[in-house]
Tab-separated table of C-alpha atoms in Angstrom:
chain	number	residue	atom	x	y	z
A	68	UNK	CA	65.497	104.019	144.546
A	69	UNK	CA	69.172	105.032	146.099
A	70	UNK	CA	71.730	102.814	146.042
A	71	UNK	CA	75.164	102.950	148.029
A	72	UNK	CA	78.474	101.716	147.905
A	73	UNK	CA	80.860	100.233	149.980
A	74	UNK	CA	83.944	98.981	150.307
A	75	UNK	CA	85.956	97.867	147.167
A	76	UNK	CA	82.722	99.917	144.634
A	77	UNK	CA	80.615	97.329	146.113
A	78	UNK	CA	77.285	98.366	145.221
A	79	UNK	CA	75.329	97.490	148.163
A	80	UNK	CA	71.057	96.794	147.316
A	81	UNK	CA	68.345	98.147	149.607
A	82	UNK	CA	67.417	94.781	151.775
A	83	UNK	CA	63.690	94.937	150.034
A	84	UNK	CA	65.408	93.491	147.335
A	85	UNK	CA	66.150	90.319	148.631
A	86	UNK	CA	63.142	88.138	148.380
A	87	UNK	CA	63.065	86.090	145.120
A	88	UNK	CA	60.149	87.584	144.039
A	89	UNK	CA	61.454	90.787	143.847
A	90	UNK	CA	64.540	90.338	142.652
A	91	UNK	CA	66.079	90.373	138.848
A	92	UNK	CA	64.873	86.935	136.661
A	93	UNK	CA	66.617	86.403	133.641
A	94	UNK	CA	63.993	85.646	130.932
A	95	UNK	CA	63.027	82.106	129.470
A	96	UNK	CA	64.814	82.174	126.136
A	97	UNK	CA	67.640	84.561	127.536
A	98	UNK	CA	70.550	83.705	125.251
A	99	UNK	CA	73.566	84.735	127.385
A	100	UNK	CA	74.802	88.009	125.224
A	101	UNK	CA	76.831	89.740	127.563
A	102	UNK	CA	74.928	93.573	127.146
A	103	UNK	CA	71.603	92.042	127.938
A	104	UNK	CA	73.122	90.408	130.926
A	105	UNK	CA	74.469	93.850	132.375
A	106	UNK	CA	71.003	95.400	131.805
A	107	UNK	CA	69.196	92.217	133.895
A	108	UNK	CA	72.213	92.123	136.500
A	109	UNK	CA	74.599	94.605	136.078
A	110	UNK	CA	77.950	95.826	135.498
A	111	UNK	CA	79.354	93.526	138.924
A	112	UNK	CA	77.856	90.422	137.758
A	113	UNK	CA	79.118	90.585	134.110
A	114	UNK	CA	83.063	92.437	135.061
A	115	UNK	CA	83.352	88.751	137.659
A	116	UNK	CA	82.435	86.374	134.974
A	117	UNK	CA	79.375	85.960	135.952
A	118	UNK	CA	80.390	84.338	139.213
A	119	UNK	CA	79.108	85.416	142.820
A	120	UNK	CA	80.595	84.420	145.805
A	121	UNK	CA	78.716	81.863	148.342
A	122	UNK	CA	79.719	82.112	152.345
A	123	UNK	CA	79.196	78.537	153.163
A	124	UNK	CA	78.796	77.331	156.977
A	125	UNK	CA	80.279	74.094	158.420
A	126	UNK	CA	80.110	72.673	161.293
A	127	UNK	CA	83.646	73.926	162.414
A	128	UNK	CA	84.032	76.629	160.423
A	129	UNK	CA	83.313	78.750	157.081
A	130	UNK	CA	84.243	78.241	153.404
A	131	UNK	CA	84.062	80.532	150.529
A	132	UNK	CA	83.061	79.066	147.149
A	133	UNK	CA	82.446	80.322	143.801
A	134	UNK	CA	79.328	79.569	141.840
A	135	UNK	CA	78.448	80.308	138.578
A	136	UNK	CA	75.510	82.811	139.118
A	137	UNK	CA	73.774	82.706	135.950
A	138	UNK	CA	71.781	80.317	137.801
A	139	UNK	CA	70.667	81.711	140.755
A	140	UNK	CA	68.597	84.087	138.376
A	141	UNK	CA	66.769	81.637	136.249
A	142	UNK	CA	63.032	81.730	135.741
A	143	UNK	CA	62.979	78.551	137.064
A	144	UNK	CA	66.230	78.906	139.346
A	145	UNK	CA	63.507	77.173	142.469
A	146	UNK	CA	62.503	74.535	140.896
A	147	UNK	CA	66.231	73.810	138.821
A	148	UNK	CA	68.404	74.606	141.363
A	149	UNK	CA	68.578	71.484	143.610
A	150	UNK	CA	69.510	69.343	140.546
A	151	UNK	CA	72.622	70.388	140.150
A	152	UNK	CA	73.406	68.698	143.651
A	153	UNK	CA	72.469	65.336	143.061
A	154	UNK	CA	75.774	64.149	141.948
A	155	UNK	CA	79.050	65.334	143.066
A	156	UNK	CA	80.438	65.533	139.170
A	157	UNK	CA	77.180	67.785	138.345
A	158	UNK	CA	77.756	69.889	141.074
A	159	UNK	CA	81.281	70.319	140.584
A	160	UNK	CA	80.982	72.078	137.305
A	161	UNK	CA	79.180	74.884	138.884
A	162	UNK	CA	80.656	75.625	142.546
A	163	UNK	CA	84.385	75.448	143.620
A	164	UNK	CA	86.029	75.861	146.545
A	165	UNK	CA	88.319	79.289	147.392
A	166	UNK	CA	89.269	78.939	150.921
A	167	UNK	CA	87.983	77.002	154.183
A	168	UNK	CA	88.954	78.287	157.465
A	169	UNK	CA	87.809	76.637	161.287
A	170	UNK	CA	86.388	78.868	163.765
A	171	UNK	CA	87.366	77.886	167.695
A	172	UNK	CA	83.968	79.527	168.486
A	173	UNK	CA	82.246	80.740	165.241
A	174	UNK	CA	79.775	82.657	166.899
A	175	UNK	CA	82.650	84.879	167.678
A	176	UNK	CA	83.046	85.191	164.086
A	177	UNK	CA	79.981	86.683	163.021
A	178	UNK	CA	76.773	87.630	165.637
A	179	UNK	CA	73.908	89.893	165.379
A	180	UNK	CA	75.851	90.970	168.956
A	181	UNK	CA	79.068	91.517	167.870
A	182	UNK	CA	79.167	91.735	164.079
A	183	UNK	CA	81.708	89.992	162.072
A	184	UNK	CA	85.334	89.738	163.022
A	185	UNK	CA	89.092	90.722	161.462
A	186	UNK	CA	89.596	86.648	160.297
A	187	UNK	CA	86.153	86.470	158.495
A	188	UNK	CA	85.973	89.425	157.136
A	189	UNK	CA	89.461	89.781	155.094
A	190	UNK	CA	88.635	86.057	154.285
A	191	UNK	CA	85.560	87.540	152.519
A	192	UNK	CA	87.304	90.530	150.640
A	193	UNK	CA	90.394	88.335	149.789
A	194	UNK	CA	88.479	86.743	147.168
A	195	UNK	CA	85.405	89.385	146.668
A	196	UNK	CA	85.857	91.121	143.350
A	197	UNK	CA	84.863	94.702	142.671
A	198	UNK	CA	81.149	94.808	142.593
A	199	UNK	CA	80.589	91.121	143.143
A	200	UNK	CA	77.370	89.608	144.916
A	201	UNK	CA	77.871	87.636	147.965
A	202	UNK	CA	75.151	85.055	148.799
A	203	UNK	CA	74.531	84.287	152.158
A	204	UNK	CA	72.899	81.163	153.940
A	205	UNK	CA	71.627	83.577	156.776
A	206	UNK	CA	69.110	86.512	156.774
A	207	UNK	CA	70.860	87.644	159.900
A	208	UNK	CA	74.385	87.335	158.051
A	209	UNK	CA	72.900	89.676	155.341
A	210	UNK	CA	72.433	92.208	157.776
A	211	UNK	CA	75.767	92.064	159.228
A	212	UNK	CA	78.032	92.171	156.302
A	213	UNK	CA	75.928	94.132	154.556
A	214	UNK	CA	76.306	96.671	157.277
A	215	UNK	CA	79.427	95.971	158.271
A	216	UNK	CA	81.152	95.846	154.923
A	217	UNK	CA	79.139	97.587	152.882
A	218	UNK	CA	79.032	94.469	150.147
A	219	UNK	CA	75.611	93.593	149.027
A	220	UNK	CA	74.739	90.022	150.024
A	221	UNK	CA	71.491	88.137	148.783
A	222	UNK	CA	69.549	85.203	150.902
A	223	UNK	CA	66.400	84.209	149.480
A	224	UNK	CA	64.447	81.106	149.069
A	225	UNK	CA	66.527	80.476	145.925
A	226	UNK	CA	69.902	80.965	147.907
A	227	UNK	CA	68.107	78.236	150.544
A	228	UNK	CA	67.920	75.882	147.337
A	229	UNK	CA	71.651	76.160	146.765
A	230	UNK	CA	72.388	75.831	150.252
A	231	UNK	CA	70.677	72.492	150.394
A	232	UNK	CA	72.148	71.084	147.579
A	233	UNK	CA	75.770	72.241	149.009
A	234	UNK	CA	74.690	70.891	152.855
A	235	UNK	CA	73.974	67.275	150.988
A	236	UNK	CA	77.674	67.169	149.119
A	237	UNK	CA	79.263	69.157	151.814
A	238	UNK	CA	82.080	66.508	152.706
A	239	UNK	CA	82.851	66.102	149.150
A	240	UNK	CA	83.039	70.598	148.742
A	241	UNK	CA	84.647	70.586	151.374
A	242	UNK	CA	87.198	67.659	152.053
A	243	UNK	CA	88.653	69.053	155.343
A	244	UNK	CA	85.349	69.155	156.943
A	245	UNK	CA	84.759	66.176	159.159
A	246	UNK	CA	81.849	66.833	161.489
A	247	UNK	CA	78.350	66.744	160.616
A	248	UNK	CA	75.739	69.693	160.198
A	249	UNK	CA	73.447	69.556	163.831
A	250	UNK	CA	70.016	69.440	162.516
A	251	UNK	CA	68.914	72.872	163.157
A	252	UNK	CA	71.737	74.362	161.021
A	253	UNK	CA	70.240	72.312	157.908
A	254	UNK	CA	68.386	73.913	155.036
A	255	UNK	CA	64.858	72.392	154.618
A	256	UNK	CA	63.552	70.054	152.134
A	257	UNK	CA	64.578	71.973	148.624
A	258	UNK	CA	61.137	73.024	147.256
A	259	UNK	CA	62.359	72.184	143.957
A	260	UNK	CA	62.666	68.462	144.577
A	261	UNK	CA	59.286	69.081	146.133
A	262	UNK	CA	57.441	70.580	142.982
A	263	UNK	CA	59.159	67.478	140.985
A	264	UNK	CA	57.889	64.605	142.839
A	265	UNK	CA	54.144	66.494	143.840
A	266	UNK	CA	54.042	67.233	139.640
A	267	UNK	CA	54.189	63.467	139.315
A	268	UNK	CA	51.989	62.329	141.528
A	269	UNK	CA	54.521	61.584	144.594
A	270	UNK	CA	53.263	63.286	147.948
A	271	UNK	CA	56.302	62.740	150.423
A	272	UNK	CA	56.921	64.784	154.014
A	273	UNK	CA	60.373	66.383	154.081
A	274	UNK	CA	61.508	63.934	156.709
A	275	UNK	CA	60.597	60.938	154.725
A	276	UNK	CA	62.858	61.928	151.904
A	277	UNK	CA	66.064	59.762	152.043
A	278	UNK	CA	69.278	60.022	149.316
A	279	UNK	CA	67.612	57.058	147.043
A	280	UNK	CA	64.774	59.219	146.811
A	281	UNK	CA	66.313	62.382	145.673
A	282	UNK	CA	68.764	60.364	143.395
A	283	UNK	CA	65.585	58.643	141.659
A	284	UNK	CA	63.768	61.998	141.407
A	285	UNK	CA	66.347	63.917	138.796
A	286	UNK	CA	65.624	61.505	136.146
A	287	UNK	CA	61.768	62.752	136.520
A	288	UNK	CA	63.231	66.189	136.556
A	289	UNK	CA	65.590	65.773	133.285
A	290	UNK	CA	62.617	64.974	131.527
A	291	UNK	CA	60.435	67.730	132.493
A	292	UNK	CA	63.384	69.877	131.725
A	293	UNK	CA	63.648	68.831	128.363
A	294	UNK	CA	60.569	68.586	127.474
A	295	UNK	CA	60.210	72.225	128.253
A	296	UNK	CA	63.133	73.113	126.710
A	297	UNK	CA	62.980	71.531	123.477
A	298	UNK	CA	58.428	71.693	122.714
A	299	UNK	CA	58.705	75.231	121.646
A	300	UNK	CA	60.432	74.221	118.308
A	301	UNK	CA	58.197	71.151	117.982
A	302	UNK	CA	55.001	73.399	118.656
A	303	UNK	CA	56.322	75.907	115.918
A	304	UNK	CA	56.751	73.369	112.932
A	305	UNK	CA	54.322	71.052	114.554
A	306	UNK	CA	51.516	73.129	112.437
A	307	UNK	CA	53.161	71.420	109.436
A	308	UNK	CA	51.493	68.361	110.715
A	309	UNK	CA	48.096	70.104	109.894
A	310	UNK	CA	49.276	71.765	106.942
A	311	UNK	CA	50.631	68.932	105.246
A	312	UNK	CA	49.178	65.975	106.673
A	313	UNK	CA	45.571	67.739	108.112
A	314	UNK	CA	46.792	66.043	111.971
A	315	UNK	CA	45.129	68.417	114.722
A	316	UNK	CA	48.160	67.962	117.359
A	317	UNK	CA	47.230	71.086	119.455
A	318	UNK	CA	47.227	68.823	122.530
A	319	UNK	CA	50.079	66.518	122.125
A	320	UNK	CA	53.217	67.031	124.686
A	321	UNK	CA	56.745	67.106	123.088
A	322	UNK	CA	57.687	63.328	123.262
A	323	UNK	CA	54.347	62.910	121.268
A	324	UNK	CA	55.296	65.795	118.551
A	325	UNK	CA	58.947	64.379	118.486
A	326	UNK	CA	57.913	60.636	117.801
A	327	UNK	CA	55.633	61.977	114.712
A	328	UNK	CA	59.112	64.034	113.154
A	329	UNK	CA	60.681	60.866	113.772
A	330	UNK	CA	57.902	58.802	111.878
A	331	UNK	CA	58.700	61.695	108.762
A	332	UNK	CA	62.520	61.536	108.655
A	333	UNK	CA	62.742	57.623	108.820
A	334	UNK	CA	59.847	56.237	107.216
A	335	UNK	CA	59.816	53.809	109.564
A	336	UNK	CA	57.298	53.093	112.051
A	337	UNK	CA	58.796	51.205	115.557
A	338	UNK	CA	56.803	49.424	117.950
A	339	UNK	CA	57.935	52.903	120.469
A	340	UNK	CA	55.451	54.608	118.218
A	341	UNK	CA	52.916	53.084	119.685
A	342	UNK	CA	51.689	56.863	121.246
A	343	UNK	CA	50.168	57.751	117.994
A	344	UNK	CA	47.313	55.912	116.785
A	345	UNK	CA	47.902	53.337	113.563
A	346	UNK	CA	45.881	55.575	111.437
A	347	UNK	CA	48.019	58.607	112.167
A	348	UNK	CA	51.506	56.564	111.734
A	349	UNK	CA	49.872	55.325	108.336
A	350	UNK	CA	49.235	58.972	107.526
A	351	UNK	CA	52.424	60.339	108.239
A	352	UNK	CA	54.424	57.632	106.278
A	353	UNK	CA	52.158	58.116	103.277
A	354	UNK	CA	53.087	62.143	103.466
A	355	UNK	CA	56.636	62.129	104.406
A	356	UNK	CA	58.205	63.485	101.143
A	357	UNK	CA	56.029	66.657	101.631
A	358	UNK	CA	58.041	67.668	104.606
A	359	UNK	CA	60.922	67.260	102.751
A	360	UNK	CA	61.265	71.389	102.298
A	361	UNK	CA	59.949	71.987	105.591
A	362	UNK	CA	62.007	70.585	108.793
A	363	UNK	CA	65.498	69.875	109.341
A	364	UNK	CA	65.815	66.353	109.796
A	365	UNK	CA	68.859	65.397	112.004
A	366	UNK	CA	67.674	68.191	114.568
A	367	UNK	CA	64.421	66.327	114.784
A	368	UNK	CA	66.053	63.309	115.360
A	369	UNK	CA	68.067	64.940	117.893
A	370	UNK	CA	65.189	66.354	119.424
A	371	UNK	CA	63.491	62.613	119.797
A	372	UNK	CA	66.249	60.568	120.961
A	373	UNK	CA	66.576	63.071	124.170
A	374	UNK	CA	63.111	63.061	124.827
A	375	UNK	CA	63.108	59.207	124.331
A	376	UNK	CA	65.411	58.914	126.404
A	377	UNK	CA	64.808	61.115	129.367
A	378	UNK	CA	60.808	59.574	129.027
A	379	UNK	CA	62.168	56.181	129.174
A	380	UNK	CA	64.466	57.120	132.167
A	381	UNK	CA	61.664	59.002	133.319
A	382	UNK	CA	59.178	56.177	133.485
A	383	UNK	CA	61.274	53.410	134.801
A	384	UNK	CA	62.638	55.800	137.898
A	385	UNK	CA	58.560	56.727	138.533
A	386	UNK	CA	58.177	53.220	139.491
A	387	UNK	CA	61.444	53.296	141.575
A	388	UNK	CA	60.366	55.982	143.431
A	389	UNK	CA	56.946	54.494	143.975
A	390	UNK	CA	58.477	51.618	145.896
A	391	UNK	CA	61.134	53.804	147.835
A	392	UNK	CA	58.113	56.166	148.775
A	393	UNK	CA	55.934	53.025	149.305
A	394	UNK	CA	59.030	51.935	151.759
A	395	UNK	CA	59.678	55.100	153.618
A	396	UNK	CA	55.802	55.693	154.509
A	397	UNK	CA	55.994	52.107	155.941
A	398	UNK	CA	59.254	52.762	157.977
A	399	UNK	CA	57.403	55.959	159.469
A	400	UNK	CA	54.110	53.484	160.284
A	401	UNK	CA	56.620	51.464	162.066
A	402	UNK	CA	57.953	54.567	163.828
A	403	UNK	CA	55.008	56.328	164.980
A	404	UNK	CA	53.584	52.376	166.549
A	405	UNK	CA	56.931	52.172	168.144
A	406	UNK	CA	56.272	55.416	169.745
A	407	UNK	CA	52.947	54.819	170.552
């Protein structure tokens, strides 16, 4: 497949390459040496730090941010993304602002009629480096620079993610801004928020969804992060359980695996424990020295207090959402009556 470059040894991508499912994923389990990163993304991605560049439209005008791109190539980059733009401090440690410049008419800055103009684009290449990707909250914007400027710009359903967690802080990114986004320039409902609440039971329309809503979601997502981030070590000495103690666990979740390590390295059975049967608690107290060899003991402890306490945040914020949920489908009843 033929590749070109442009301006600055931009290496500009065919546009078939822009749909997420198509483009590079870095692995689960990727562990961030640089060589592996230039064979998944490139020499551009790795010589800029790893940082793309984000054109970000306000209501008056356009801003140019960094972002730390690692995570715009995640396996789960659709479902993650929106996370990081719950909170201002989350969200500050991955984007930061370059430049901000208003626009009398900003359709005069960049159309599908007349391109994009002198101000925008040297605003762009000021702070593009050699190589870098620049993401783009337009398909038509793509197009244009892309062809104009011969920089290769990606806009995907993952780029929408990031531009709806940067639409929901946007006053706080970008401080000079004072208008609002109209409606039809917002991103829709971030899928990833979606796949959260629907993967706990909460079935919301995007135009129910208000700020306590999102804010009492990322506690359900924390947990489901960790949990998937820390059950592969539990599932790999969780055969010691059988070994040692003859426990089938084959179908116990990490919180579950964690709170049995946690039974081993303290001897101690809580009344939190209450997830494993008595007989089971009895069983691993009576066995614990045989594990002595086998597991390392404050990483297991680690391990459970996280997933304690994300399951703990994660189960008092499921019935805060219920009632928010419960509230917002009520407030829509009342709506629709009005109307009717």
């Amino acid at each position: 497949m033929s590749r070109s470059v442009g301006r600055r040894g931009a290496v500009v991508a065919p546009s078939d390459l822009s749909p997420a499912g198509q483009r590079p994923r870095i692995p689960d389990g990727f562990n961030g040496v640089m060589g592996d990163l230039r064979f998944y993304l490139g020499d551009g991605f790795v010589d800029n730090g790893g940082t793309v560049l984000v054109l970000f439209e306000t209501p008056s005008g356009f801003a140019i941010f960094g972002f730390i791109g690692i995570y715009l190539y995640e396996s789960d980059a659709i479902e993650s993304m929106w996370a990081h733009f719950v909170h201002y401090e989350r969200a500050k440690e991955v984007v930061w602002l370059n430049d901000f410049r208003t626009f009398d008419d900003k359709s005069s800055a960049i159309s599908v009629g007349t391109g994009i103009n002198k101000q925008l684009s040297e605003m762009i290449m000021k702070w593009l480096g050699p190589g870098q990707t620049l993401v783009v909250g337009k398909r038509e914007y793509k197009s244009i620079i892309e062809s104009s400027l011969g920089i290769h710009c990606l806009h995907d359903e993952i780029v929408m993610e990031l531009m709806w967690g940067m639409q929901r802080l946007m006053h706080r990114l970008v401080g000079r801004e004072k208008l609002e986004l109209p409606k039809e320039d917002r991103a829709p409902m971030s899928q990833g928020l979606q796949i959260v609440l629907s993967r706990h039971g909460f079935h919301v329309k995007p135009e129910m969804v208000t700020e306590e809503i999102v804010v009492a979601a990322l506690p359900l997502f924390n947990y489901d992060a960790a949990c998937k981030e820390e059950y592969p070590a539990l599932r790999t000495i969780g055969r010691y359980l059988t070994d040692v103690s003859g426990i089938d666990c084959k179908t116990w979740r990490a919180v579950k695996l964690a709170t049995a390590f946690k039974i081993i390295c303290t001897r101690e059975i809580e009344d939190s424990d209450e997830m494993l049967p008595k007989d089971v608690q009895l069983k691993l107290l009576e066995d614990a020295d045989g594990y002595n060899d086998l597991i390392n003991r404050a990483a297991c402890m680690n391990t459970y207090r996280r997933l304690v306490s994300t399951h703990r945040a994660n189960t008092r914020n499921k019935v805060i959402l219920a009632s928010l949920i419960k509230k917002a489908k009520a407030h829509e009843a009342d709506l629709r009556t009005r109307g009717a």
